[in-house]
Amino acid sequence: MSDQIEQFDVVVIGAGPAGAVSSSLLNKKGHRILVLEKQHFPRFSIGESLLPQCMTYLEQAGMLEAVQASTFQHKNGAAFSRGEEYEYFDFREKFSAGWGTTFQVQRDSFDKILADEAQKQGVVLRYGHSVIACDSVNGERQLSVQTDTGERYQVQAKFVLDASGFGRVLPKLLNLEQASSLTPRQSIFTHIQDNIDEPDYDRNKILITVHPQHHEVWYWLIPFSNGRASLGVVAPTELLSKIQGSPLEQLQTLVSQGGKLAHILAKAKYDSQVRALGSYSCDVTRLYGENYALLGNAGEFLDPIFSSGVTIAMTSASLAAKAVHKQLSGEQPDWEREYSEPLKTGVKTFKEFVEGWYDQRFQNVVFSKKKSASITRMISSILAGYAWDIENPYVKNPARLSTLAELCQND
């Protein structure tokens, strides 16, 4: 690499969904964009069950056609199982306007499609390049970059967007990290050859299963279009530590206790690496600062229960791209009002429902037999990712969930 400092309008750290969408949107506005990605694509990632709200952002970024041309599994809702109870939400029957269907995706190929589309549109993308320092120099950001072959170089940008996900590059470099208010939990997950032959099993929906004895333990089953599926369990760290064996043995033990899930996966073949992620919830002291902003998981990650991660990431990408374009055009955006506050509207909604899931308020709602059609549509909208639609009473005031849970408990 040359000793000369390269100049870009915006450097985006990370080429996942938030990085691909934000870089595409800014590139479309005529800005010169560099994306630096530490890993090489395709690579494994979780967060495989998209929400319909994502489709809007894929459209904005000009990437939807490429995704639709793939063979990803169609998705139209979310199903919930607990013991013998079974309920589902059809995302096509929702309160908010917008897409009612989406896809369940293997993230290695999905993320590669988005990154490839960004490159085709003119975004400069470099794999195997890590940001190791980020300094403020003459009103801009100067980044020190190291390649995976050990070379180092510097880049100067008018603005930096951190879309590094769990890598959380800027929170670490700029000392922005803080603990999440959510209870620490651990997840164990893998991909399986599911061999499901249940005639009434619906591959068009993610299946969320509650452990019959431990309401705070739940499983996801995300079917793909090729007979494979993503399978994972989330449990308190303390409970998992009491289960003997390797991560695979722990996962299989818990699945065997999963009621209907155990029956559905009776013929499953566990043929892939089992991975674990502990204390995954995280937060930051602020989402933006001097010529930088944090996108998606680089800011706050809640919990995988409602598959909100990619939707929050893409929403942050869209909001930030508008503010960055405004700033690069000579205006001064109000980052609190135009980015942080709008983003937190949806995060706050999801957070209330995450907390309600674990304290059983939302589980009471899900498995209630007496939900009205209008309430069901409002809840369906949030589960479909429309957590920013303030016309929805449960977005405007997420605490209404407690009142609804009490009503459902008294059915």
mmCIF file of C-alpha atoms in Angstrom:
data_model
loop_
_atom_site.group_PDB
_atom_site.id
_atom_site.type_symbol
_atom_site.label_atom_id
_atom_site.label_comp_id
_atom_site.label_asym_id
_atom_site.label_seq_id
_atom_site.Cartn_x
_atom_site.Cartn_y
_atom_site.Cartn_z
ATOM 1 C CA MET A 1 0.000 0.000 0.000
ATOM 2 C CA SER A 2 1.107 3.554 -0.691
ATOM 3 C CA ASP A 3 2.256 5.856 2.120
ATOM 4 C CA GLN A 4 -0.102 8.474 0.760
ATOM 5 C CA ILE A 5 -3.294 8.941 2.799
ATOM 6 C CA GLU A 6 -6.325 8.020 0.702
ATOM 7 C CA GLN A 7 -9.321 10.342 0.741
ATOM 8 C CA PHE A 8 -12.976 9.270 0.785
ATOM 9 C CA ASP A 9 -16.198 11.034 1.640
ATOM 10 C CA VAL A 10 -17.342 8.199 3.889
ATOM 11 C CA VAL A 11 -15.657 5.099 5.256
ATOM 12 C CA VAL A 12 -18.004 2.325 6.348
ATOM 13 C CA ILE A 13 -16.599 -0.269 8.741
ATOM 14 C CA GLY A 14 -18.178 -3.649 7.994
ATOM 15 C CA ALA A 15 -19.836 -5.066 4.872
ATOM 16 C CA GLY A 16 -22.837 -6.768 6.506
ATOM 17 C CA PRO A 17 -26.421 -5.604 5.835
ATOM 18 C CA ALA A 18 -26.013 -2.224 7.573
ATOM 19 C CA GLY A 19 -22.728 -1.547 5.788
ATOM 20 C CA ALA A 20 -23.974 -2.654 2.379
ATOM 21 C CA VAL A 21 -27.236 -0.674 2.582
ATOM 22 C CA SER A 22 -25.699 2.536 3.971
ATOM 23 C CA SER A 23 -22.832 2.495 1.460
ATOM 24 C CA SER A 24 -25.255 1.924 -1.420
ATOM 25 C CA LEU A 25 -27.577 4.747 -0.348
ATOM 26 C CA LEU A 26 -24.694 7.205 0.007
ATOM 27 C CA ASN A 27 -23.101 6.071 -3.246
ATOM 28 C CA LYS A 28 -26.408 6.782 -5.015
ATOM 29 C CA LYS A 29 -26.151 10.358 -3.729
ATOM 30 C CA GLY A 30 -22.791 10.759 -5.464
ATOM 31 C CA HIS A 31 -20.459 10.353 -2.484
ATOM 32 C CA ARG A 32 -17.207 8.365 -2.702
ATOM 33 C CA ILE A 33 -17.531 5.418 -0.330
ATOM 34 C CA LEU A 34 -15.005 2.905 1.013
ATOM 35 C CA VAL A 35 -16.143 -0.193 2.903
ATOM 36 C CA LEU A 36 -13.566 -1.979 5.058
ATOM 37 C CA GLU A 37 -14.463 -5.533 6.064
ATOM 38 C CA LYS A 38 -12.280 -7.512 8.450
ATOM 39 C CA GLN A 39 -13.423 -10.925 7.216
ATOM 40 C CA HIS A 40 -13.683 -12.506 3.777
ATOM 41 C CA PHE A 41 -17.134 -13.190 2.331
ATOM 42 C CA PRO A 42 -18.932 -15.511 2.254
ATOM 43 C CA ARG A 43 -18.727 -16.105 6.006
ATOM 44 C CA PHE A 44 -21.054 -17.565 8.634
ATOM 45 C CA SER A 45 -23.370 -15.260 10.565
ATOM 46 C CA ILE A 46 -26.595 -15.642 12.500
ATOM 47 C CA GLY A 47 -29.663 -13.406 12.193
ATOM 48 C CA GLU A 48 -31.139 -15.479 9.377
ATOM 49 C CA SER A 49 -34.857 -14.776 9.686
ATOM 50 C CA LEU A 50 -35.511 -11.416 8.068
ATOM 51 C CA LEU A 51 -38.544 -9.243 8.866
ATOM 52 C CA PRO A 52 -40.744 -7.745 6.119
ATOM 53 C CA GLN A 53 -39.670 -4.206 7.056
ATOM 54 C CA CYS A 54 -36.227 -5.115 5.650
ATOM 55 C CA MET A 55 -37.667 -5.328 2.150
ATOM 56 C CA THR A 56 -38.247 -1.558 2.103
ATOM 57 C CA TYR A 57 -34.556 -0.889 2.705
ATOM 58 C CA LEU A 58 -33.459 -3.478 0.141
ATOM 59 C CA GLU A 59 -35.677 -1.647 -2.349
ATOM 60 C CA GLN A 60 -34.171 1.716 -1.394
ATOM 61 C CA ALA A 61 -30.668 0.344 -1.911
ATOM 62 C CA GLY A 62 -31.495 -1.255 -5.280
ATOM 63 C CA MET A 63 -30.735 -4.738 -3.940
ATOM 64 C CA LEU A 64 -34.177 -6.321 -3.761
ATOM 65 C CA GLU A 65 -34.152 -7.773 -7.263
ATOM 66 C CA ALA A 66 -30.908 -9.639 -6.609
ATOM 67 C CA VAL A 67 -32.295 -11.067 -3.356
ATOM 68 C CA GLN A 68 -35.562 -12.101 -4.999
ATOM 69 C CA ALA A 69 -33.608 -13.822 -7.783
ATOM 70 C CA SER A 70 -32.009 -16.129 -5.217
ATOM 71 C CA THR A 71 -33.516 -19.345 -3.866
ATOM 72 C CA PHE A 72 -34.058 -18.137 -0.300
ATOM 73 C CA GLN A 73 -36.933 -19.565 1.739
ATOM 74 C CA HIS A 74 -40.143 -17.519 1.594
ATOM 75 C CA LYS A 75 -41.337 -16.223 4.989
ATOM 76 C CA ASN A 76 -44.795 -14.913 5.863
ATOM 77 C CA GLY A 77 -44.965 -15.055 9.656
ATOM 78 C CA ALA A 78 -43.854 -16.351 13.032
ATOM 79 C CA ALA A 79 -45.148 -19.419 14.869
ATOM 80 C CA PHE A 80 -44.934 -20.066 18.612
ATOM 81 C CA SER A 81 -45.096 -23.372 20.466
ATOM 82 C CA ARG A 82 -45.285 -24.142 24.186
ATOM 83 C CA GLY A 83 -46.125 -27.650 25.324
ATOM 84 C CA GLU A 84 -49.247 -28.551 23.332
ATOM 85 C CA GLU A 85 -50.042 -24.894 22.593
ATOM 86 C CA TYR A 86 -49.432 -23.490 19.113
ATOM 87 C CA GLU A 87 -50.103 -19.959 17.854
ATOM 88 C CA TYR A 88 -48.898 -17.991 14.860
ATOM 89 C CA PHE A 89 -48.906 -14.486 13.410
ATOM 90 C CA ASP A 90 -49.347 -13.994 9.670
ATOM 91 C CA PHE A 91 -47.358 -10.907 8.677
ATOM 92 C CA ARG A 92 -49.674 -10.316 5.727
ATOM 93 C CA GLU A 93 -52.422 -9.568 8.256
ATOM 94 C CA LYS A 94 -50.973 -6.545 10.034
ATOM 95 C CA PHE A 95 -51.785 -3.022 11.187
ATOM 96 C CA SER A 96 -49.035 -1.198 9.286
ATOM 97 C CA ALA A 97 -48.757 -0.662 5.555
ATOM 98 C CA GLY A 98 -45.835 -2.248 3.734
ATOM 99 C CA TRP A 99 -44.412 -5.634 2.896
ATOM 100 C CA GLY A 100 -46.006 -8.658 4.565
ATOM 101 C CA THR A 101 -43.537 -11.266 3.347
ATOM 102 C CA THR A 102 -39.771 -11.649 3.321
ATOM 103 C CA PHE A 103 -37.111 -14.394 3.342
ATOM 104 C CA GLN A 104 -35.243 -16.735 5.660
ATOM 105 C CA VAL A 105 -31.651 -16.646 4.520
ATOM 106 C CA GLN A 106 -28.305 -18.266 4.984
ATOM 107 C CA ARG A 107 -26.386 -15.150 5.922
ATOM 108 C CA ASP A 108 -23.167 -16.207 4.200
ATOM 109 C CA SER A 109 -24.806 -16.016 0.768
ATOM 110 C CA PHE A 110 -27.292 -13.222 1.629
ATOM 111 C CA ASP A 111 -24.614 -10.854 2.913
ATOM 112 C CA LYS A 112 -22.424 -11.648 -0.100
ATOM 113 C CA ILE A 113 -25.276 -10.750 -2.458
ATOM 114 C CA LEU A 114 -25.745 -7.362 -0.771
ATOM 115 C CA ALA A 115 -22.010 -6.642 -0.717
ATOM 116 C CA ASP A 116 -21.679 -7.636 -4.382
ATOM 117 C CA GLU A 117 -24.569 -5.340 -5.318
ATOM 118 C CA ALA A 118 -22.942 -2.435 -3.488
ATOM 119 C CA GLN A 119 -19.720 -3.061 -5.405
ATOM 120 C CA LYS A 120 -21.594 -3.230 -8.722
ATOM 121 C CA GLN A 121 -23.088 0.159 -7.916
ATOM 122 C CA GLY A 122 -19.625 1.675 -7.493
ATOM 123 C CA VAL A 123 -18.808 1.271 -3.810
ATOM 124 C CA VAL A 124 -15.143 0.454 -3.101
ATOM 125 C CA LEU A 125 -15.014 -2.622 -0.834
ATOM 126 C CA ARG A 126 -11.914 -4.236 0.668
ATOM 127 C CA TYR A 127 -12.020 -7.592 2.439
ATOM 128 C CA GLY A 128 -9.485 -8.619 5.064
ATOM 129 C CA HIS A 129 -8.944 -4.996 6.176
ATOM 130 C CA SER A 130 -9.326 -4.067 9.863
ATOM 131 C CA VAL A 131 -9.601 -0.586 11.369
ATOM 132 C CA ILE A 132 -7.142 -0.374 14.274
ATOM 133 C CA ALA A 133 -7.351 3.362 15.082
ATOM 134 C CA CYS A 134 -9.758 6.216 14.454
ATOM 135 C CA ASP A 135 -8.578 9.757 15.148
ATOM 136 C CA SER A 136 -10.016 13.211 14.636
ATOM 137 C CA VAL A 137 -7.734 15.224 12.337
ATOM 138 C CA ASN A 138 -8.569 18.703 10.983
ATOM 139 C CA GLY A 139 -12.301 18.174 11.324
ATOM 140 C CA GLU A 140 -12.226 14.795 9.594
ATOM 141 C CA ARG A 141 -11.619 11.189 10.619
ATOM 142 C CA GLN A 142 -8.291 9.507 9.990
ATOM 143 C CA LEU A 143 -8.323 5.713 10.118
ATOM 144 C CA SER A 144 -5.372 3.377 10.520
ATOM 145 C CA VAL A 145 -6.042 0.143 8.645
ATOM 146 C CA GLN A 146 -4.271 -3.205 8.782
ATOM 147 C CA THR A 147 -4.702 -5.924 6.188
ATOM 148 C CA ASP A 148 -4.767 -9.594 7.107
ATOM 149 C CA THR A 149 -1.314 -9.882 5.477
ATOM 150 C CA GLY A 150 0.081 -7.333 7.954
ATOM 151 C CA GLU A 151 0.284 -4.246 5.715
ATOM 152 C CA ARG A 152 -0.810 -0.931 7.188
ATOM 153 C CA TYR A 153 -2.116 2.251 5.605
ATOM 154 C CA GLN A 154 -4.215 5.297 6.448
ATOM 155 C CA VAL A 155 -7.463 6.650 5.093
ATOM 156 C CA GLN A 156 -9.034 10.037 5.687
ATOM 157 C CA ALA A 157 -12.801 10.521 5.517
ATOM 158 C CA LYS A 158 -15.279 13.285 6.161
ATOM 159 C CA PHE A 159 -17.440 10.780 8.007
ATOM 160 C CA VAL A 160 -17.226 7.228 9.393
ATOM 161 C CA LEU A 161 -20.110 4.785 9.821
ATOM 162 C CA ASP A 162 -19.469 1.781 12.055
ATOM 163 C CA ALA A 163 -21.411 -1.217 10.761
ATOM 164 C CA SER A 164 -19.041 -3.759 12.313
ATOM 165 C CA GLY A 165 -21.769 -5.604 14.224
ATOM 166 C CA PHE A 166 -20.496 -7.631 17.172
ATOM 167 C CA GLY A 167 -16.980 -6.486 16.226
ATOM 168 C CA ARG A 168 -18.016 -3.109 17.716
ATOM 169 C CA VAL A 169 -14.945 -1.379 16.335
ATOM 170 C CA LEU A 170 -15.640 2.258 17.247
ATOM 171 C CA PRO A 171 -17.238 1.521 20.629
ATOM 172 C CA LYS A 172 -13.957 -0.180 21.574
ATOM 173 C CA LEU A 173 -11.616 2.372 19.985
ATOM 174 C CA LEU A 174 -13.528 5.417 21.272
ATOM 175 C CA ASN A 175 -14.473 3.982 24.663
ATOM 176 C CA LEU A 176 -18.239 4.090 24.047
ATOM 177 C CA GLU A 177 -19.224 0.678 25.388
ATOM 178 C CA GLN A 178 -21.573 0.188 28.291
ATOM 179 C CA ALA A 179 -23.372 -2.832 29.712
ATOM 180 C CA SER A 180 -26.844 -3.699 28.503
ATOM 181 C CA SER A 181 -29.742 -3.403 30.930
ATOM 182 C CA LEU A 182 -30.929 -6.831 29.773
ATOM 183 C CA THR A 183 -30.168 -9.997 31.759
ATOM 184 C CA PRO A 184 -27.056 -11.893 30.502
ATOM 185 C CA ARG A 185 -27.997 -14.962 28.477
ATOM 186 C CA GLN A 186 -26.192 -17.438 26.280
ATOM 187 C CA SER A 187 -27.060 -18.889 22.919
ATOM 188 C CA ILE A 188 -25.986 -22.205 21.361
ATOM 189 C CA PHE A 189 -26.738 -22.677 17.665
ATOM 190 C CA THR A 190 -25.908 -24.581 14.505
ATOM 191 C CA HIS A 191 -27.188 -25.529 11.063
ATOM 192 C CA ILE A 192 -28.765 -28.956 10.595
ATOM 193 C CA GLN A 193 -30.131 -31.196 7.869
ATOM 194 C CA ASP A 194 -33.619 -31.016 9.370
ATOM 195 C CA ASN A 195 -35.289 -34.038 7.649
ATOM 196 C CA ILE A 196 -38.682 -32.743 8.792
ATOM 197 C CA ASP A 197 -41.545 -34.830 7.440
ATOM 198 C CA GLU A 198 -44.378 -33.469 9.590
ATOM 199 C CA PRO A 199 -47.246 -32.720 7.159
ATOM 200 C CA ASP A 200 -48.508 -29.736 9.181
ATOM 201 C CA TYR A 201 -45.095 -28.108 9.689
ATOM 202 C CA ASP A 202 -44.985 -24.657 8.029
ATOM 203 C CA ARG A 203 -41.611 -23.840 6.477
ATOM 204 C CA ASN A 204 -42.845 -20.327 5.654
ATOM 205 C CA LYS A 205 -42.581 -19.291 9.298
ATOM 206 C CA ILE A 206 -39.882 -19.175 11.925
ATOM 207 C CA LEU A 207 -40.827 -21.456 14.827
ATOM 208 C CA ILE A 208 -40.180 -20.163 18.338
ATOM 209 C CA THR A 209 -40.573 -22.846 21.021
ATOM 210 C CA VAL A 210 -40.739 -22.249 24.774
ATOM 211 C CA HIS A 211 -39.191 -24.863 27.053
ATOM 212 C CA PRO A 212 -42.072 -26.702 28.777
ATOM 213 C CA GLN A 213 -40.565 -26.272 32.273
ATOM 214 C CA HIS A 214 -38.356 -23.174 31.955
ATOM 215 C CA HIS A 215 -40.231 -20.247 30.416
ATOM 216 C CA GLU A 216 -37.019 -18.218 30.037
ATOM 217 C CA VAL A 217 -35.501 -20.918 27.778
ATOM 218 C CA TRP A 218 -36.560 -20.825 24.142
ATOM 219 C CA TYR A 219 -35.519 -22.288 20.789
ATOM 220 C CA TRP A 220 -35.510 -20.978 17.241
ATOM 221 C CA LEU A 221 -35.994 -23.139 14.173
ATOM 222 C CA ILE A 222 -35.490 -21.260 10.909
ATOM 223 C CA PRO A 223 -36.061 -23.488 7.872
ATOM 224 C CA PHE A 224 -34.145 -22.782 4.673
ATOM 225 C CA SER A 225 -35.203 -23.686 1.148
ATOM 226 C CA ASN A 226 -32.733 -26.559 0.752
ATOM 227 C CA GLY A 227 -33.901 -28.907 3.511
ATOM 228 C CA ARG A 228 -31.569 -27.353 6.032
ATOM 229 C CA ALA A 229 -32.394 -25.139 8.997
ATOM 230 C CA SER A 230 -30.861 -22.882 11.595
ATOM 231 C CA LEU A 231 -31.431 -24.219 15.089
ATOM 232 C CA GLY A 232 -30.572 -22.474 18.326
ATOM 233 C CA VAL A 233 -31.439 -22.257 21.983
ATOM 234 C CA VAL A 234 -31.241 -19.265 24.317
ATOM 235 C CA ALA A 235 -30.993 -19.787 28.081
ATOM 236 C CA PRO A 236 -29.702 -18.091 31.218
ATOM 237 C CA THR A 237 -25.975 -18.664 31.512
ATOM 238 C CA GLU A 238 -26.419 -20.268 34.935
ATOM 239 C CA LEU A 239 -28.891 -22.858 33.639
ATOM 240 C CA LEU A 240 -26.693 -23.793 30.674
ATOM 241 C CA SER A 241 -23.700 -24.293 32.948
ATOM 242 C CA LYS A 242 -25.586 -27.101 34.699
ATOM 243 C CA ILE A 243 -25.973 -29.135 31.502
ATOM 244 C CA GLN A 244 -23.069 -31.515 30.990
ATOM 245 C CA GLY A 245 -21.201 -32.108 27.762
ATOM 246 C CA SER A 246 -19.997 -30.294 24.673
ATOM 247 C CA PRO A 247 -22.045 -27.492 23.071
ATOM 248 C CA LEU A 248 -23.496 -30.102 20.680
ATOM 249 C CA GLU A 249 -24.506 -32.341 23.572
ATOM 250 C CA GLN A 250 -25.977 -29.387 25.450
ATOM 251 C CA LEU A 251 -28.009 -28.376 22.405
ATOM 252 C CA GLN A 252 -29.264 -31.914 21.787
ATOM 253 C CA THR A 253 -30.179 -32.311 25.465
ATOM 254 C CA LEU A 254 -32.237 -29.147 25.432
ATOM 255 C CA VAL A 255 -33.895 -30.005 22.110
ATOM 256 C CA SER A 256 -34.897 -33.393 23.543
ATOM 257 C CA GLN A 257 -36.743 -31.465 26.260
ATOM 258 C CA GLY A 258 -38.494 -29.182 23.768
ATOM 259 C CA GLY A 259 -41.868 -30.914 23.502
ATOM 260 C CA LYS A 260 -43.199 -30.641 19.943
ATOM 261 C CA LEU A 261 -39.812 -29.422 18.740
ATOM 262 C CA ALA A 262 -38.209 -32.720 19.766
ATOM 263 C CA HIS A 263 -40.807 -34.551 17.689
ATOM 264 C CA ILE A 264 -40.365 -32.262 14.674
ATOM 265 C CA LEU A 265 -36.580 -32.738 14.741
ATOM 266 C CA ALA A 266 -36.607 -36.462 15.548
ATOM 267 C CA LYS A 267 -34.793 -37.281 12.263
ATOM 268 C CA ALA A 268 -32.512 -34.237 12.148
ATOM 269 C CA LYS A 269 -28.851 -34.702 11.294
ATOM 270 C CA TYR A 270 -26.431 -32.530 13.268
ATOM 271 C CA ASP A 271 -23.674 -32.142 10.713
ATOM 272 C CA SER A 272 -22.265 -28.637 11.289
ATOM 273 C CA GLN A 273 -20.169 -26.845 13.876
ATOM 274 C CA VAL A 274 -22.097 -25.874 17.008
ATOM 275 C CA ARG A 275 -21.308 -22.340 18.112
ATOM 276 C CA ALA A 276 -21.934 -20.456 21.339
ATOM 277 C CA LEU A 277 -22.428 -16.777 22.007
ATOM 278 C CA GLY A 278 -22.490 -15.550 25.594
ATOM 279 C CA SER A 279 -23.669 -12.278 27.129
ATOM 280 C CA TYR A 280 -24.551 -11.027 23.664
ATOM 281 C CA SER A 281 -26.732 -8.048 24.670
ATOM 282 C CA CYS A 282 -24.741 -4.815 24.532
ATOM 283 C CA ASP A 283 -25.155 -1.054 24.524
ATOM 284 C CA VAL A 284 -23.222 2.199 24.050
ATOM 285 C CA THR A 285 -23.090 5.581 25.747
ATOM 286 C CA ARG A 286 -24.031 7.340 22.498
ATOM 287 C CA LEU A 287 -24.888 6.450 18.887
ATOM 288 C CA TYR A 288 -23.036 9.304 17.179
ATOM 289 C CA GLY A 289 -20.269 11.830 17.723
ATOM 290 C CA GLU A 290 -17.816 14.017 15.844
ATOM 291 C CA ASN A 291 -18.065 12.804 12.243
ATOM 292 C CA TYR A 292 -19.087 9.256 13.145
ATOM 293 C CA ALA A 293 -22.213 7.218 13.834
ATOM 294 C CA LEU A 294 -22.854 3.659 14.953
ATOM 295 C CA LEU A 295 -25.160 1.375 12.979
ATOM 296 C CA GLY A 296 -27.016 -1.777 14.029
ATOM 297 C CA ASN A 297 -25.274 -4.092 16.481
ATOM 298 C CA ALA A 298 -22.296 -1.744 16.718
ATOM 299 C CA GLY A 299 -24.681 0.419 18.742
ATOM 300 C CA GLU A 300 -27.133 -1.705 20.687
ATOM 301 C CA PHE A 301 -28.002 -5.377 20.331
ATOM 302 C CA LEU A 302 -31.039 -6.585 22.240
ATOM 303 C CA ASP A 303 -31.793 -10.270 21.856
ATOM 304 C CA PRO A 304 -32.445 -12.715 19.012
ATOM 305 C CA ILE A 305 -36.014 -13.550 20.139
ATOM 306 C CA PHE A 306 -37.843 -11.449 17.529
ATOM 307 C CA SER A 307 -35.166 -11.484 14.811
ATOM 308 C CA SER A 308 -34.929 -7.706 15.096
ATOM 309 C CA GLY A 309 -31.174 -7.383 14.545
ATOM 310 C CA VAL A 310 -31.039 -7.055 10.747
ATOM 311 C CA THR A 311 -34.120 -4.805 10.716
ATOM 312 C CA ILE A 312 -32.587 -2.440 13.287
ATOM 313 C CA ALA A 313 -29.336 -2.526 11.303
ATOM 314 C CA MET A 314 -31.014 -1.594 8.018
ATOM 315 C CA THR A 315 -33.190 1.070 9.660
ATOM 316 C CA SER A 316 -30.089 2.648 11.195
ATOM 317 C CA ALA A 317 -28.373 2.499 7.785
ATOM 318 C CA SER A 318 -31.250 4.328 6.087
ATOM 319 C CA LEU A 319 -31.566 7.000 8.799
ATOM 320 C CA ALA A 320 -27.810 7.586 9.011
ATOM 321 C CA ALA A 321 -27.374 7.794 5.236
ATOM 322 C CA LYS A 322 -29.904 10.650 5.084
ATOM 323 C CA ALA A 323 -28.152 12.553 7.875
ATOM 324 C CA VAL A 324 -24.666 11.966 6.452
ATOM 325 C CA HIS A 325 -25.758 13.135 2.992
ATOM 326 C CA LYS A 326 -27.207 16.273 4.555
ATOM 327 C CA GLN A 327 -23.949 16.936 6.417
ATOM 328 C CA LEU A 328 -21.774 16.318 3.350
ATOM 329 C CA SER A 329 -24.019 18.685 1.392
ATOM 330 C CA GLY A 330 -23.101 21.549 3.703
ATOM 331 C CA GLU A 331 -26.072 21.436 6.057
ATOM 332 C CA GLN A 332 -25.853 20.558 9.736
ATOM 333 C CA PRO A 333 -28.209 17.717 10.628
ATOM 334 C CA ASP A 334 -29.560 17.408 14.150
ATOM 335 C CA TRP A 335 -28.158 13.947 14.804
ATOM 336 C CA GLU A 336 -30.154 13.506 17.990
ATOM 337 C CA ARG A 337 -33.478 14.378 16.389
ATOM 338 C CA GLU A 338 -32.818 12.943 12.916
ATOM 339 C CA TYR A 339 -30.944 9.764 13.863
ATOM 340 C CA SER A 340 -30.708 8.774 17.511
ATOM 341 C CA GLU A 341 -34.293 9.501 18.580
ATOM 342 C CA PRO A 342 -36.011 7.937 15.544
ATOM 343 C CA LEU A 343 -33.811 4.835 15.751
ATOM 344 C CA LYS A 344 -34.504 4.462 19.468
ATOM 345 C CA THR A 345 -38.272 4.534 18.827
ATOM 346 C CA GLY A 346 -38.114 1.082 17.282
ATOM 347 C CA VAL A 347 -35.403 -0.183 19.617
ATOM 348 C CA LYS A 348 -37.528 0.848 22.609
ATOM 349 C CA THR A 349 -40.526 -0.999 21.164
ATOM 350 C CA PHE A 350 -38.552 -4.193 20.562
ATOM 351 C CA LYS A 351 -36.914 -3.897 23.982
ATOM 352 C CA GLU A 352 -40.285 -3.780 25.756
ATOM 353 C CA PHE A 353 -41.385 -6.906 23.895
ATOM 354 C CA VAL A 354 -38.056 -8.667 24.598
ATOM 355 C CA GLU A 355 -38.390 -7.949 28.317
ATOM 356 C CA GLY A 356 -42.056 -8.957 28.115
ATOM 357 C CA TRP A 357 -41.077 -12.254 26.549
ATOM 358 C CA TYR A 358 -38.744 -13.206 29.379
ATOM 359 C CA ASP A 359 -41.022 -12.052 32.206
ATOM 360 C CA GLN A 360 -43.925 -13.875 30.458
ATOM 361 C CA ARG A 361 -46.103 -10.833 29.778
ATOM 362 C CA PHE A 362 -45.722 -11.264 26.035
ATOM 363 C CA GLN A 363 -45.888 -15.044 26.244
ATOM 364 C CA ASN A 364 -49.311 -14.579 27.892
ATOM 365 C CA VAL A 365 -50.346 -12.456 24.923
ATOM 366 C CA VAL A 366 -48.988 -14.850 22.293
ATOM 367 C CA PHE A 367 -50.727 -17.909 23.701
ATOM 368 C CA SER A 368 -53.986 -16.178 24.619
ATOM 369 C CA LYS A 369 -56.997 -17.584 22.746
ATOM 370 C CA LYS A 370 -59.008 -14.388 23.074
ATOM 371 C CA LYS A 371 -56.901 -11.809 21.258
ATOM 372 C CA SER A 372 -59.067 -9.520 19.152
ATOM 373 C CA ALA A 373 -58.376 -9.352 15.426
ATOM 374 C CA SER A 374 -57.315 -5.697 15.720
ATOM 375 C CA ILE A 375 -54.860 -6.406 18.577
ATOM 376 C CA THR A 376 -53.457 -9.357 16.648
ATOM 377 C CA ARG A 377 -52.792 -7.107 13.640
ATOM 378 C CA MET A 378 -51.009 -4.546 15.841
ATOM 379 C CA ILE A 379 -48.778 -7.221 17.391
ATOM 380 C CA SER A 380 -48.197 -8.803 13.978
ATOM 381 C CA SER A 381 -46.932 -5.449 12.682
ATOM 382 C CA ILE A 382 -44.301 -5.216 15.406
ATOM 383 C CA LEU A 383 -43.213 -8.814 14.856
ATOM 384 C CA ALA A 384 -42.965 -7.994 11.126
ATOM 385 C CA GLY A 385 -40.496 -5.225 11.970
ATOM 386 C CA TYR A 386 -42.773 -2.173 11.807
ATOM 387 C CA ALA A 387 -41.640 -1.039 15.245
ATOM 388 C CA TRP A 388 -41.271 2.560 14.042
ATOM 389 C CA ASP A 389 -44.923 3.016 13.017
ATOM 390 C CA ILE A 390 -46.098 5.398 15.740
ATOM 391 C CA GLU A 391 -49.690 5.054 14.483
ATOM 392 C CA ASN A 392 -49.569 1.638 16.147
ATOM 393 C CA PRO A 393 -50.618 2.094 19.807
ATOM 394 C CA TYR A 394 -48.027 -0.490 20.917
ATOM 395 C CA VAL A 395 -45.272 1.536 19.247
ATOM 396 C CA LYS A 396 -46.535 4.887 20.454
ATOM 397 C CA ASN A 397 -46.628 3.507 24.002
ATOM 398 C CA PRO A 398 -44.895 0.112 24.291
ATOM 399 C CA ALA A 399 -45.805 -0.068 28.009
ATOM 400 C CA ARG A 400 -49.366 -0.857 26.902
ATOM 401 C CA LEU A 401 -48.066 -4.415 26.628
ATOM 402 C CA SER A 402 -48.414 -4.799 30.415
ATOM 403 C CA THR A 403 -52.121 -3.918 30.329
ATOM 404 C CA LEU A 404 -52.706 -6.257 27.397
ATOM 405 C CA ALA A 405 -50.850 -9.078 29.196
ATOM 406 C CA GLU A 406 -53.052 -8.648 32.285
ATOM 407 C CA LEU A 407 -56.184 -8.823 30.160
ATOM 408 C CA CYS A 408 -54.924 -11.958 28.425
ATOM 409 C CA GLN A 409 -53.927 -13.558 31.748
ATOM 410 C CA ASN A 410 -57.475 -13.044 32.987
ATOM 411 C CA ASP A 411 -59.030 -14.790 29.992
#
